[in-house]
GROMACS .gro file of C-alpha atoms in nm:
model
  104
    1UNK     CA    1   1.586  12.057  18.820
    2UNK     CA    2   1.914  12.151  18.959
    3UNK     CA    3   1.931  12.488  19.138
    4UNK     CA    4   2.293  12.671  19.217
    5UNK     CA    5   2.487  12.946  19.279
    6UNK     CA    6   2.798  12.883  19.131
    7UNK     CA    7   2.741  12.916  18.757
    8UNK     CA    8   3.135  12.712  18.645
    9UNK     CA    9   2.982  12.411  18.782
   10UNK     CA   10   2.628  12.526  18.575
   11UNK     CA   11   2.852  12.502  18.302
   12UNK     CA   12   3.048  12.231  18.320
   13UNK     CA   13   2.722  11.978  18.362
   14UNK     CA   14   2.544  12.199  18.086
   15UNK     CA   15   2.899  12.130  17.829
   16UNK     CA   16   2.963  11.751  17.786
   17UNK     CA   17   3.361  11.726  17.711
   18UNK     CA   18   3.674  11.701  17.918
   19UNK     CA   19   3.752  12.092  18.039
   20UNK     CA   20   4.091  12.119  18.145
   21UNK     CA   21   4.064  12.194  18.499
   22UNK     CA   22   3.886  11.900  18.524
   23UNK     CA   23   4.040  11.589  18.344
   24UNK     CA   24   4.149  11.454  18.706
   25UNK     CA   25   3.789  11.361  18.751
   26UNK     CA   26   3.707  10.982  18.632
   27UNK     CA   27   3.419  11.018  18.349
   28UNK     CA   28   3.189  10.702  18.612
   29UNK     CA   29   3.124  11.048  18.866
   30UNK     CA   30   2.999  11.231  18.539
   31UNK     CA   31   2.634  11.131  18.629
   32UNK     CA   32   2.489  11.448  18.583
   33UNK     CA   33   2.596  11.584  18.281
   34UNK     CA   34   2.505  11.224  18.140
   35UNK     CA   35   2.194  11.337  18.249
   36UNK     CA   36   2.198  11.673  18.113
   37UNK     CA   37   2.234  11.576  17.779
   38UNK     CA   38   1.978  11.303  17.756
   39UNK     CA   39   1.707  11.578  17.886
   40UNK     CA   40   1.649  11.437  18.191
   41UNK     CA   41   1.796  11.692  18.397
   42UNK     CA   42   1.782  12.065  18.319
   43UNK     CA   43   1.962  12.372  18.550
   44UNK     CA   44   1.927  12.687  18.642
   45UNK     CA   45   2.138  12.896  18.788
   46UNK     CA   46   2.038  13.051  19.133
   47UNK     CA   47   2.161  13.438  19.255
   48UNK     CA   48   2.292  13.416  19.601
   49UNK     CA   49   2.068  13.662  19.702
   50UNK     CA   50   1.835  13.353  19.632
   51UNK     CA   51   1.989  13.039  19.730
   52UNK     CA   52   1.815  12.867  19.978
   53UNK     CA   53   2.094  12.644  20.021
   54UNK     CA   54   2.305  12.903  20.190
   55UNK     CA   55   2.063  12.905  20.483
   56UNK     CA   56   2.168  12.576  20.594
   57UNK     CA   57   2.572  12.640  20.535
   58UNK     CA   58   2.692  13.008  20.609
   59UNK     CA   59   2.606  13.275  20.892
   60UNK     CA   60   2.372  13.541  20.731
   61UNK     CA   61   2.214  13.864  20.884
   62UNK     CA   62   1.873  13.834  21.102
   63UNK     CA   63   1.700  14.005  20.790
   64UNK     CA   64   1.899  13.771  20.548
   65UNK     CA   65   1.797  13.470  20.696
   66UNK     CA   66   1.453  13.488  20.813
   67UNK     CA   67   1.389  13.615  20.429
   68UNK     CA   68   1.550  13.266  20.339
   69UNK     CA   69   1.346  13.077  20.643
   70UNK     CA   70   1.059  13.152  20.489
   71UNK     CA   71   1.119  13.045  20.192
   72UNK     CA   72   1.156  12.669  20.330
   73UNK     CA   73   0.813  12.735  20.467
   74UNK     CA   74   1.038  12.722  20.816
   75UNK     CA   75   0.813  12.925  21.135
   76UNK     CA   76   1.055  13.050  21.444
   77UNK     CA   77   0.909  12.809  21.692
   78UNK     CA   78   0.666  13.044  21.958
   79UNK     CA   79   0.865  13.135  22.293
   80UNK     CA   80   1.259  13.113  22.176
   81UNK     CA   81   1.437  13.322  22.112
   82UNK     CA   82   1.494  13.318  21.745
   83UNK     CA   83   1.038  13.452  21.767
   84UNK     CA   84   1.097  13.693  22.081
   85UNK     CA   85   1.375  13.832  21.823
   86UNK     CA   86   1.208  13.831  21.512
   87UNK     CA   87   0.899  13.998  21.651
   88UNK     CA   88   1.115  14.267  21.773
   89UNK     CA   89   1.238  14.301  21.455
   90UNK     CA   90   0.941  14.348  21.316
   91UNK     CA   91   0.812  14.570  21.567
   92UNK     CA   92   1.118  14.808  21.496
   93UNK     CA   93   1.120  14.757  21.108
   94UNK     CA   94   0.657  14.910  21.069
   95UNK     CA   95   0.771  15.145  21.364
   96UNK     CA   96   1.065  15.301  21.181
   97UNK     CA   97   0.928  15.278  20.845
   98UNK     CA   98   0.865  15.594  20.641
   99UNK     CA   99   1.037  15.780  20.886
  100UNK     CA  100   1.329  16.033  20.719
  101UNK     CA  101   1.661  16.062  20.921
  102UNK     CA  102   1.699  16.434  20.989
  103UNK     CA  103   2.076  16.561  20.997
  104UNK     CA  104   2.109  16.619  21.346
   0.00000   0.00000   0.00000
């Protein structure tokens, strides 16, 4: 299963034939397309918000980073700044859940 958030790339992998903006690519580099044609590989669009690979390639807010990190089954190491920040964030979030903000 090939997962990705780039719909154009997934489209090119699924649709055989030359595309006007890929004419410069030599046919020997179309391995993914051939595997899809032969039903040896399937593709799946993954929304950017659920794309675990973004954790390694983009700067993310702490909440998003922690969410995607949990998908990888990676835990923060105790005693590190990340673990301390995660614990503080969890405590703050838990404490503020259910409280209403009032205009002052």
